[in-house]
Short mmCIF file of C-alpha atoms in Angstrom, two decimals:
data_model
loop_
_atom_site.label_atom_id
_atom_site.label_comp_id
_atom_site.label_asym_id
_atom_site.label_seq_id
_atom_site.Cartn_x
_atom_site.Cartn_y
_atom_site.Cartn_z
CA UNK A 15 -193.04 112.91 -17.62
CA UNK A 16 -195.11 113.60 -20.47
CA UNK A 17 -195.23 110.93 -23.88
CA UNK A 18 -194.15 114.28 -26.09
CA UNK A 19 -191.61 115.24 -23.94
CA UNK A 20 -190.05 112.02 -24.82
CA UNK A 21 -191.29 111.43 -28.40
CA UNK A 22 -189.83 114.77 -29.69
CA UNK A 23 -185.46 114.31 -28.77
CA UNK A 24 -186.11 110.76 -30.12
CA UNK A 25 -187.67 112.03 -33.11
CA UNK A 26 -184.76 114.71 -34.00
CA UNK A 27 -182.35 111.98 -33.24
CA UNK A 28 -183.98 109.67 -35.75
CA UNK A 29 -184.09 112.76 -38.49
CA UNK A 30 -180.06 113.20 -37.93
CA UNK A 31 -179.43 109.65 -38.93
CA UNK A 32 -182.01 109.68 -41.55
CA UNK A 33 -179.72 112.89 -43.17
CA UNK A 34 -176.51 111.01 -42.52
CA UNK A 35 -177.49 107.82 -44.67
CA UNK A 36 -178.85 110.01 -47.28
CA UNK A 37 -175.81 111.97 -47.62
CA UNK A 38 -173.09 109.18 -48.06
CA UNK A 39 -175.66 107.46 -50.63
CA UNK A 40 -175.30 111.20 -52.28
CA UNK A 41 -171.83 110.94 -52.18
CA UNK A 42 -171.53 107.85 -53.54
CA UNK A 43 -173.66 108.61 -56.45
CA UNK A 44 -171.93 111.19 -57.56
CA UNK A 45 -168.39 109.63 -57.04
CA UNK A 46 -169.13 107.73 -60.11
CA UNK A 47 -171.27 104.19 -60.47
CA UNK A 48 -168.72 102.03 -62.02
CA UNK A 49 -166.54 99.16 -59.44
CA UNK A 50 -165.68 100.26 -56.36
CA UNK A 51 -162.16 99.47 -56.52
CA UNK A 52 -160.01 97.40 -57.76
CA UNK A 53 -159.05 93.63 -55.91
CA UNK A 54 -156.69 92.92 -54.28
CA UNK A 55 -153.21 92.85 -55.93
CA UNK A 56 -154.70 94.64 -59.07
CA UNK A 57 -152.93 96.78 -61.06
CA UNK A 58 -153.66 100.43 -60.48
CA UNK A 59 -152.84 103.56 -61.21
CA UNK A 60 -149.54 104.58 -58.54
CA UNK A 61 -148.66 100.91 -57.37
CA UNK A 62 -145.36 99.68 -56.72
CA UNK A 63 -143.34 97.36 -59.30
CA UNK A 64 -144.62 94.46 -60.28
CA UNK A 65 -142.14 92.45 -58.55
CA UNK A 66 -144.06 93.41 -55.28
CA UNK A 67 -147.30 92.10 -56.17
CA UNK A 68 -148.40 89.51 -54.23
CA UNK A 69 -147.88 86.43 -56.92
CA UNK A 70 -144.18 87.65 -56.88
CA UNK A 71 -143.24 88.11 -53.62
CA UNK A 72 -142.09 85.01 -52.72
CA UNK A 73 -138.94 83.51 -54.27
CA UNK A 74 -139.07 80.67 -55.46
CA UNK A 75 -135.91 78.26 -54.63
CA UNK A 76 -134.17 75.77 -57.28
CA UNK A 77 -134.84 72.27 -56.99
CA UNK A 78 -132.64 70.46 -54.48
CA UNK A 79 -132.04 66.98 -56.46
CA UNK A 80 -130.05 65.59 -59.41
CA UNK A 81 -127.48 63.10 -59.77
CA UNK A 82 -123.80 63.18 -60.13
CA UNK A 83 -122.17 60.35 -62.45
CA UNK A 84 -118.79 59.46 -63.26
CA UNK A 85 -116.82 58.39 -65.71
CA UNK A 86 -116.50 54.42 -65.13
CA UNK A 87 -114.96 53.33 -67.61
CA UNK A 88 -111.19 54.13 -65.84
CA UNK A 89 -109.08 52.61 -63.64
CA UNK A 90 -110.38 52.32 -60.16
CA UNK A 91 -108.31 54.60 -57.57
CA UNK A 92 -108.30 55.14 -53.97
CA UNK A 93 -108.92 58.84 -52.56
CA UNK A 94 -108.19 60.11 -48.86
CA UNK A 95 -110.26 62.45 -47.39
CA UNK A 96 -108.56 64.13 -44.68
CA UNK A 97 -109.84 63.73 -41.53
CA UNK A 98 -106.60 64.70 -39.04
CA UNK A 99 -106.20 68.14 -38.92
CA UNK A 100 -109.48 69.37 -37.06
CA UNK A 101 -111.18 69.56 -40.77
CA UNK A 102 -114.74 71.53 -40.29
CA UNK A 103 -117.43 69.65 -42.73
CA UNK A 104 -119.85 66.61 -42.14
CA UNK A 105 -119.53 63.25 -43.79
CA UNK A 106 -123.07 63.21 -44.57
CA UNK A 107 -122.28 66.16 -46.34
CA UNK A 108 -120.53 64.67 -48.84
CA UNK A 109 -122.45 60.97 -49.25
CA UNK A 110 -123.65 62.24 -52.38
CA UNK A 111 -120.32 62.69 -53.99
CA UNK A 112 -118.84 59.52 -51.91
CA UNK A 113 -121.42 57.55 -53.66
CA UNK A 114 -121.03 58.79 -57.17
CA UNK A 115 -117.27 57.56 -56.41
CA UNK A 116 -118.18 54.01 -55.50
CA UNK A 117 -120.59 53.84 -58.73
CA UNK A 118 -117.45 54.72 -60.68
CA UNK A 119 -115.35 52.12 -58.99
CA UNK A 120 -113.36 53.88 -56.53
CA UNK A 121 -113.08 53.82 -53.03
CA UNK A 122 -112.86 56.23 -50.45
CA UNK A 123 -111.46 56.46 -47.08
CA UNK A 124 -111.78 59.14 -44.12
CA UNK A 125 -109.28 57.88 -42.19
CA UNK A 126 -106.09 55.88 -43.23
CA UNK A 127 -106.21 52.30 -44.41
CA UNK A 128 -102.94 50.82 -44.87
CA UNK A 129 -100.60 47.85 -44.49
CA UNK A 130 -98.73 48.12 -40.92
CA UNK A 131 -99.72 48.15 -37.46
CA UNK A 132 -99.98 51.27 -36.84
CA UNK A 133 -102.23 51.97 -39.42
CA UNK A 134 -100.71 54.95 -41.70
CA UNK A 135 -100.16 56.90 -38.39
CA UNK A 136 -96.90 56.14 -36.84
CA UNK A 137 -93.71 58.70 -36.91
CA UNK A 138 -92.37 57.29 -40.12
CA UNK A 139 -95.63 56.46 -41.46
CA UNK A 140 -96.60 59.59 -43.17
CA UNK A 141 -95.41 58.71 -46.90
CA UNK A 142 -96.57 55.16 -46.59
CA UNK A 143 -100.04 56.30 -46.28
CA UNK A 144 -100.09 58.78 -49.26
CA UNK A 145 -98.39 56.20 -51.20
CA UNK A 146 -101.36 54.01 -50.80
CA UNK A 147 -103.69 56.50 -52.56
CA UNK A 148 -104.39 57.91 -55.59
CA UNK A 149 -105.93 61.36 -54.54
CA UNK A 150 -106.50 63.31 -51.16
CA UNK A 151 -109.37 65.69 -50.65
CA UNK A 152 -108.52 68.28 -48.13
CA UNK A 153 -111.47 70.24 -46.63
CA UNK A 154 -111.40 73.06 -44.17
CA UNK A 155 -108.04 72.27 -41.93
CA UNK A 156 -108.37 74.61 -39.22
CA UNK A 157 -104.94 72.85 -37.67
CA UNK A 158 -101.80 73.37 -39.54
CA UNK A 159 -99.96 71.00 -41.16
CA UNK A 160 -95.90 69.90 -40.69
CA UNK A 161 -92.97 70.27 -42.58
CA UNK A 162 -92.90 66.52 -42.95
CA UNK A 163 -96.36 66.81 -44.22
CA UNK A 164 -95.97 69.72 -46.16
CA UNK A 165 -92.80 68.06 -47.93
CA UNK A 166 -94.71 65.02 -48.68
CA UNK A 167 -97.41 66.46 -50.29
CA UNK A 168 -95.41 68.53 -52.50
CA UNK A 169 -93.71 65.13 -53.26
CA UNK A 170 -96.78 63.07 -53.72
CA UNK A 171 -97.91 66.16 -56.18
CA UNK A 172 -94.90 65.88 -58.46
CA UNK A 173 -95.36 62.01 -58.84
CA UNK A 174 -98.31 62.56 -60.17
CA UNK A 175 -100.76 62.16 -57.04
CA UNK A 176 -104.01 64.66 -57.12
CA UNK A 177 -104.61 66.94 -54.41
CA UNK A 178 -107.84 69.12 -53.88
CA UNK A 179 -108.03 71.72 -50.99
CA UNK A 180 -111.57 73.44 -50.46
CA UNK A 181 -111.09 76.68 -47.75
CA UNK A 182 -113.33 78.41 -45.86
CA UNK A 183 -112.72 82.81 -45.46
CA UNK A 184 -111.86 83.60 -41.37
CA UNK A 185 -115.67 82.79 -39.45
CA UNK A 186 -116.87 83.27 -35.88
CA UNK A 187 -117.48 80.30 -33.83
CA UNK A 188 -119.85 80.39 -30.85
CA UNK A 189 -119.07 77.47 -28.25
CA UNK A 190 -121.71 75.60 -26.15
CA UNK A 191 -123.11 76.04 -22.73
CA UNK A 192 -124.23 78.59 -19.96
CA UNK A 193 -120.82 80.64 -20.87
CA UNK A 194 -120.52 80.30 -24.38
CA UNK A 195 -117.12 81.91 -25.74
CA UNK A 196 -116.57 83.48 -29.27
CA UNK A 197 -113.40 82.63 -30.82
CA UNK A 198 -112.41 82.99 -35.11
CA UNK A 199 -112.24 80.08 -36.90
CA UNK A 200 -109.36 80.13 -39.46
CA UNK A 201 -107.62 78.11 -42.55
CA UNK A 202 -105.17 76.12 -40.94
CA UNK A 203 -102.98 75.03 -44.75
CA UNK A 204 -101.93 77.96 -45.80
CA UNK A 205 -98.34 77.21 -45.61
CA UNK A 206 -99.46 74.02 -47.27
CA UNK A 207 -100.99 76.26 -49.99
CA UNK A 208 -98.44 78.42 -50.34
CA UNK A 209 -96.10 75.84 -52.18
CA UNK A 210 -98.25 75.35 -54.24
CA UNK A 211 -98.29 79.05 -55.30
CA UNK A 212 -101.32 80.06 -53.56
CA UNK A 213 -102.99 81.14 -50.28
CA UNK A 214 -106.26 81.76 -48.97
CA UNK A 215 -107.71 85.12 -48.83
CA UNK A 216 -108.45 87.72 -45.30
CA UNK A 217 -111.85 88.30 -45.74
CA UNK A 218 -115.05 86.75 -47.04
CA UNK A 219 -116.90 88.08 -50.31
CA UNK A 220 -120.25 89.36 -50.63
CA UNK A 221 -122.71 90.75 -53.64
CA UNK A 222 -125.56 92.95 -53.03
CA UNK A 223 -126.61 92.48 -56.85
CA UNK A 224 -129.31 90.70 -57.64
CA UNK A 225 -127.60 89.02 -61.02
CA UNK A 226 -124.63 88.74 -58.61
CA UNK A 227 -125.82 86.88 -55.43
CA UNK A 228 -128.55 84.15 -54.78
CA UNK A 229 -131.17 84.86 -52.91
CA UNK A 230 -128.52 86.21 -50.25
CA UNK A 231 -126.05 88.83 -50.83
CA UNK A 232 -123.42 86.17 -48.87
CA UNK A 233 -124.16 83.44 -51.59
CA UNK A 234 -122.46 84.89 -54.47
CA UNK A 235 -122.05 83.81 -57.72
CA UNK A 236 -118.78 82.50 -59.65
CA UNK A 237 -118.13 82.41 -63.65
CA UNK A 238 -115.16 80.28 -65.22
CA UNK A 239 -112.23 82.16 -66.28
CA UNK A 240 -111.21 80.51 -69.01
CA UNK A 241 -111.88 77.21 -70.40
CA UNK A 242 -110.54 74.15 -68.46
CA UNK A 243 -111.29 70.53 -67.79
CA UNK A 244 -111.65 71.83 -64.33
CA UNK A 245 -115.07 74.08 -65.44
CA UNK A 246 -116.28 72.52 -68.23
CA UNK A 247 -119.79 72.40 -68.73
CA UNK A 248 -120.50 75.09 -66.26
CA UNK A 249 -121.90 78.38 -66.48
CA UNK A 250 -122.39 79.38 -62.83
CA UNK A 251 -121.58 78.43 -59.45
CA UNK A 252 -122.53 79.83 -56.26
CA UNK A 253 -120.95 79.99 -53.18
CA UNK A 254 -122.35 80.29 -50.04
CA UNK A 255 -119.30 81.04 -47.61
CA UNK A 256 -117.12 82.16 -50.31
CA UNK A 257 -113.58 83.66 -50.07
CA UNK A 258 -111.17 84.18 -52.24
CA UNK A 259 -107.43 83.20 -53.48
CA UNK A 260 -104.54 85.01 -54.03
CA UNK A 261 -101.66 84.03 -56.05
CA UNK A 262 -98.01 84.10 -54.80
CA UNK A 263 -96.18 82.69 -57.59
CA UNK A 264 -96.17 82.75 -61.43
CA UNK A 265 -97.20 79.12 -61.67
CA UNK A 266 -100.98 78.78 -60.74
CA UNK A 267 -103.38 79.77 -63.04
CA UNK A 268 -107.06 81.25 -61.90
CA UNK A 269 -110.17 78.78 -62.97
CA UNK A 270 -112.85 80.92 -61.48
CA UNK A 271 -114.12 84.17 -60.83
CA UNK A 272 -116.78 86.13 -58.97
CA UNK A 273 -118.93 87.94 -60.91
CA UNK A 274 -118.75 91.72 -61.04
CA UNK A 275 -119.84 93.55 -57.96
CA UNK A 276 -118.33 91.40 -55.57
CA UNK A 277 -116.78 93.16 -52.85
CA UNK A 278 -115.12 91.54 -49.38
CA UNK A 279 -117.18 92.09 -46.68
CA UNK A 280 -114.95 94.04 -44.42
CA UNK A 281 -112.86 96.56 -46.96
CA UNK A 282 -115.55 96.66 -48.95
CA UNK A 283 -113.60 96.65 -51.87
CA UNK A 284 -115.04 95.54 -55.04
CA UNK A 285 -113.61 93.46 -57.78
CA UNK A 286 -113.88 90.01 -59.70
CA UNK A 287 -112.06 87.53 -57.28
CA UNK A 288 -110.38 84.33 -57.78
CA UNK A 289 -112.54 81.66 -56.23
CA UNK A 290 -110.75 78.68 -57.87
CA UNK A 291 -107.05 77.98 -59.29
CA UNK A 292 -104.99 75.25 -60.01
CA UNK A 293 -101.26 74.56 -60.30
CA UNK A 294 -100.98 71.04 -62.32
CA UNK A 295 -102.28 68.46 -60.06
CA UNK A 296 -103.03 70.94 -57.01
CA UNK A 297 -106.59 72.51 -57.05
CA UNK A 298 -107.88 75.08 -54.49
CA UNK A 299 -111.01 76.30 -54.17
CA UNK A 300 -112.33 79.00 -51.80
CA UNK A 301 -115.44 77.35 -50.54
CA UNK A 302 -116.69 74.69 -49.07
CA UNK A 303 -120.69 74.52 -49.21
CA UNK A 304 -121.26 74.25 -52.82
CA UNK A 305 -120.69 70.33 -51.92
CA UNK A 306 -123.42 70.56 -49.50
CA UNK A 307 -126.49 68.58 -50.17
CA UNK A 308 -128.64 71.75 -49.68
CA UNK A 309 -125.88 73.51 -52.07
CA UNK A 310 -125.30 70.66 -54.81
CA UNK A 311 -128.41 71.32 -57.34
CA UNK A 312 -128.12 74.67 -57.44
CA UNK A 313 -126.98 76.37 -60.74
CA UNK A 314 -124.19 74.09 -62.06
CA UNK A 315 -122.62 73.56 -58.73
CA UNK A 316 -123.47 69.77 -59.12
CA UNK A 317 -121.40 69.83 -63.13
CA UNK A 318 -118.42 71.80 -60.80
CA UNK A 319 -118.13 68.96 -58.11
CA UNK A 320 -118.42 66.21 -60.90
CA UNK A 321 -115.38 67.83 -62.37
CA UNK A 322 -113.52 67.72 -59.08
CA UNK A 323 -114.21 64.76 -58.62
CA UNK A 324 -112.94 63.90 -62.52
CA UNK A 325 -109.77 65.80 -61.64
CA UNK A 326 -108.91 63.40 -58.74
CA UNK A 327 -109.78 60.32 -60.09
CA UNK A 328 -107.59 61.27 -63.10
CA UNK A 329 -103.84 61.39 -62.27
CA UNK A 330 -101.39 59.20 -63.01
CA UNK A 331 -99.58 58.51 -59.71
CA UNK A 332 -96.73 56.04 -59.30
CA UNK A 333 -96.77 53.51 -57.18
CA UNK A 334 -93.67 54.75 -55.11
CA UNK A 335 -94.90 58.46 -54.89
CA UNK A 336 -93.72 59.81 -52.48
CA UNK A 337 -90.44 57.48 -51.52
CA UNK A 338 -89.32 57.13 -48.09
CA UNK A 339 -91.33 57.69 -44.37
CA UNK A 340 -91.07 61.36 -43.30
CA UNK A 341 -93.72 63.40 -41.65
CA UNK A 342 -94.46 62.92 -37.88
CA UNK A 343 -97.50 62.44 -35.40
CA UNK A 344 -100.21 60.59 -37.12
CA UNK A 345 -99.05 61.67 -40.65
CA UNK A 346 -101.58 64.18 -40.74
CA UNK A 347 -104.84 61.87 -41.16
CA UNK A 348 -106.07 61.45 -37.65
CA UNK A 349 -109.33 59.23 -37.02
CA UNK A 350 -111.19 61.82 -35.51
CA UNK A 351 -114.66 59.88 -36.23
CA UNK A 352 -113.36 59.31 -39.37
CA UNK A 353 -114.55 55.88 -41.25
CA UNK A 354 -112.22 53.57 -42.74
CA UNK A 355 -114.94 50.94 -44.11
CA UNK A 356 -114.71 50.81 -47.72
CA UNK A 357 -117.58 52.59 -49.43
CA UNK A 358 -119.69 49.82 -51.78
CA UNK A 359 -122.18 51.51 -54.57
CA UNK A 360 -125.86 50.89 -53.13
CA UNK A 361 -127.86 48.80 -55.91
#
């Protein structure tokens, strides 16, 4: 083969490109000279909101620290936190209130510590062992409580003894291992609740509103209704399991509300739910994780458990409250892992 009949296809070939380069530099010279475009995350001309730039994309989370103080100044009491009646939450859960108890002066028990062999859990027992404290915190029961127990609380109430029940909405539990069942996890105290006036609520609550929820449509947020020793100091709360209460007598009154928007999460029907009420020297609220250490910090959740925490370290209860033994079983405060060394303030 000839050197031209080789020379002449690569020379078209190199004339094609030659008009391809020169074209796009055409182009480009008459699409304007300035920038070629803006960087990234500028502002232009059609972009979305500003909230979906890249520098606010990301939310930001509140700080998870603070401190929760006491009044100290009082007389030291004793409070039980009930540990018998299959209660769902973690002790180290709650170290952070525990310990702003002990820096106060008080002491607090998960299990039972009084005079008598049996330890506050024999069949006549039941009254002795709420006779030897000042407050009980009750915290998710998922077992029911007795007549006797029932009876003696109501008792122990009236003599002046301070009772706070936190509650949980119905929840799905999964179980362990290769064949894992489902089964619904529910309040066990609501006949306990009741005489006081009040009961838990069906359903759980959730807020799709921005102003309404945090960060999660299922952590919802709670206002005071009212002004009461019980939500002083606070603005907002939120909830991250949150139900709601419903009253069923004339005597309770309601200390907290969610905000507008709320709506339960199977009915979907929207309104301002009671999250908190309180019938003299019975509180119930209708969460649990807002005492969390992950929960505590946020909003004024940590100014709403210091109150709580006022509220049971403030009654006046006799020493004979309530009279007599009553109640059956272990009384109601089983030591299911619960700890009955006295808590001592770290230095």
């Amino acid at each position: 083969m000839r050197a031209s009949e080789i020379l002449k296809p690569l020379g078209v070939f190199v004339v094609v490109i030659a008009v391809i380069l020169a074209g796009t530099a055409l182009v480009g010279t008459l699409g304007g000279s300035g920038p070629a475009g803006p960087s990234d995350g500028e502002e232009i001309e059609g972009q979305a909101p500003g909230q979906f730039a890249p520098e606010n994309v990301l939310a930001t989370s509140a700080p998870e620290d603070g401190e929760i103080s006491l009044d100290s100044s009082g007389e030291s009491k004793r409070i039980l936190v009930d540990s018998g009646h299959s209660n769902r939450y973690s002790q180290s859960d709650l170290a952070p209130l525990v310990e702003a108890l002990a820096q106060a002066g008080h002491e607090v028990d998960f299990s039972p510590d009084v005079p008598g062999d049996d330890g506050g859990f024999g069949e006549s027992s039941y009254n002795a062992t709420l006779r030897a404290y000042d407050a009980v915190l009750i915290i998710q029961p998922t077992a029911s409580f007795s007549d006797g127990e029932i009876a003696g609380l109501e008792a122990y109430a009236d003599g002046g003894g301070r009772i706070a029940v936190l509650a949980e909405p119905p929840q799905l539990s999964v179980g362990s291992g290769l064949a894992a069942s489902i089964s619904e996890v529910r309040f066990g105290a609501q006949e306990l609740t009741q005489t006081f006036g009040l009961r838990m609520g069906t359903e759980g609550l959730y807020n799709i509103e921005d102003s309404g929820n945090d960060n999660n449509y299922e952590s919802i947020i709670a206002s005071p209704d009212g002004s009461s020793a019980l939500t002083e100091g606070v603005s907002n709360v939120t909830f991250d399991s949150a139900g709601y209460v419903v009253r069923t007598g004339d005597a309770p009154e309601i200390r907290m509300r969610a905000l507008s928007g709320t709506r339960t999460l199977e009915r979907r029907q929207a309104g301002q739910y009671p999250v908190a009420a309180q019938n003299g020297n019975f509180v119930m609220v209708a969460d649990t994780s807002f005492l969390k250490s992950s929960e505590l910090y946020d909003l004024d959740n940590e100014r709403f458990a210091e109150n709580i925490l006022e509220f049971l370290v403030s009654g006046d209860k006799d020493e004979d409250v309530p009279r007599g033994g009553g109640g059956s079983g272990d009384g109601g405060f089983g030591g299911d892992g619960g700890d009955t060394t006295p808590i001592t303030p770290s230095p």
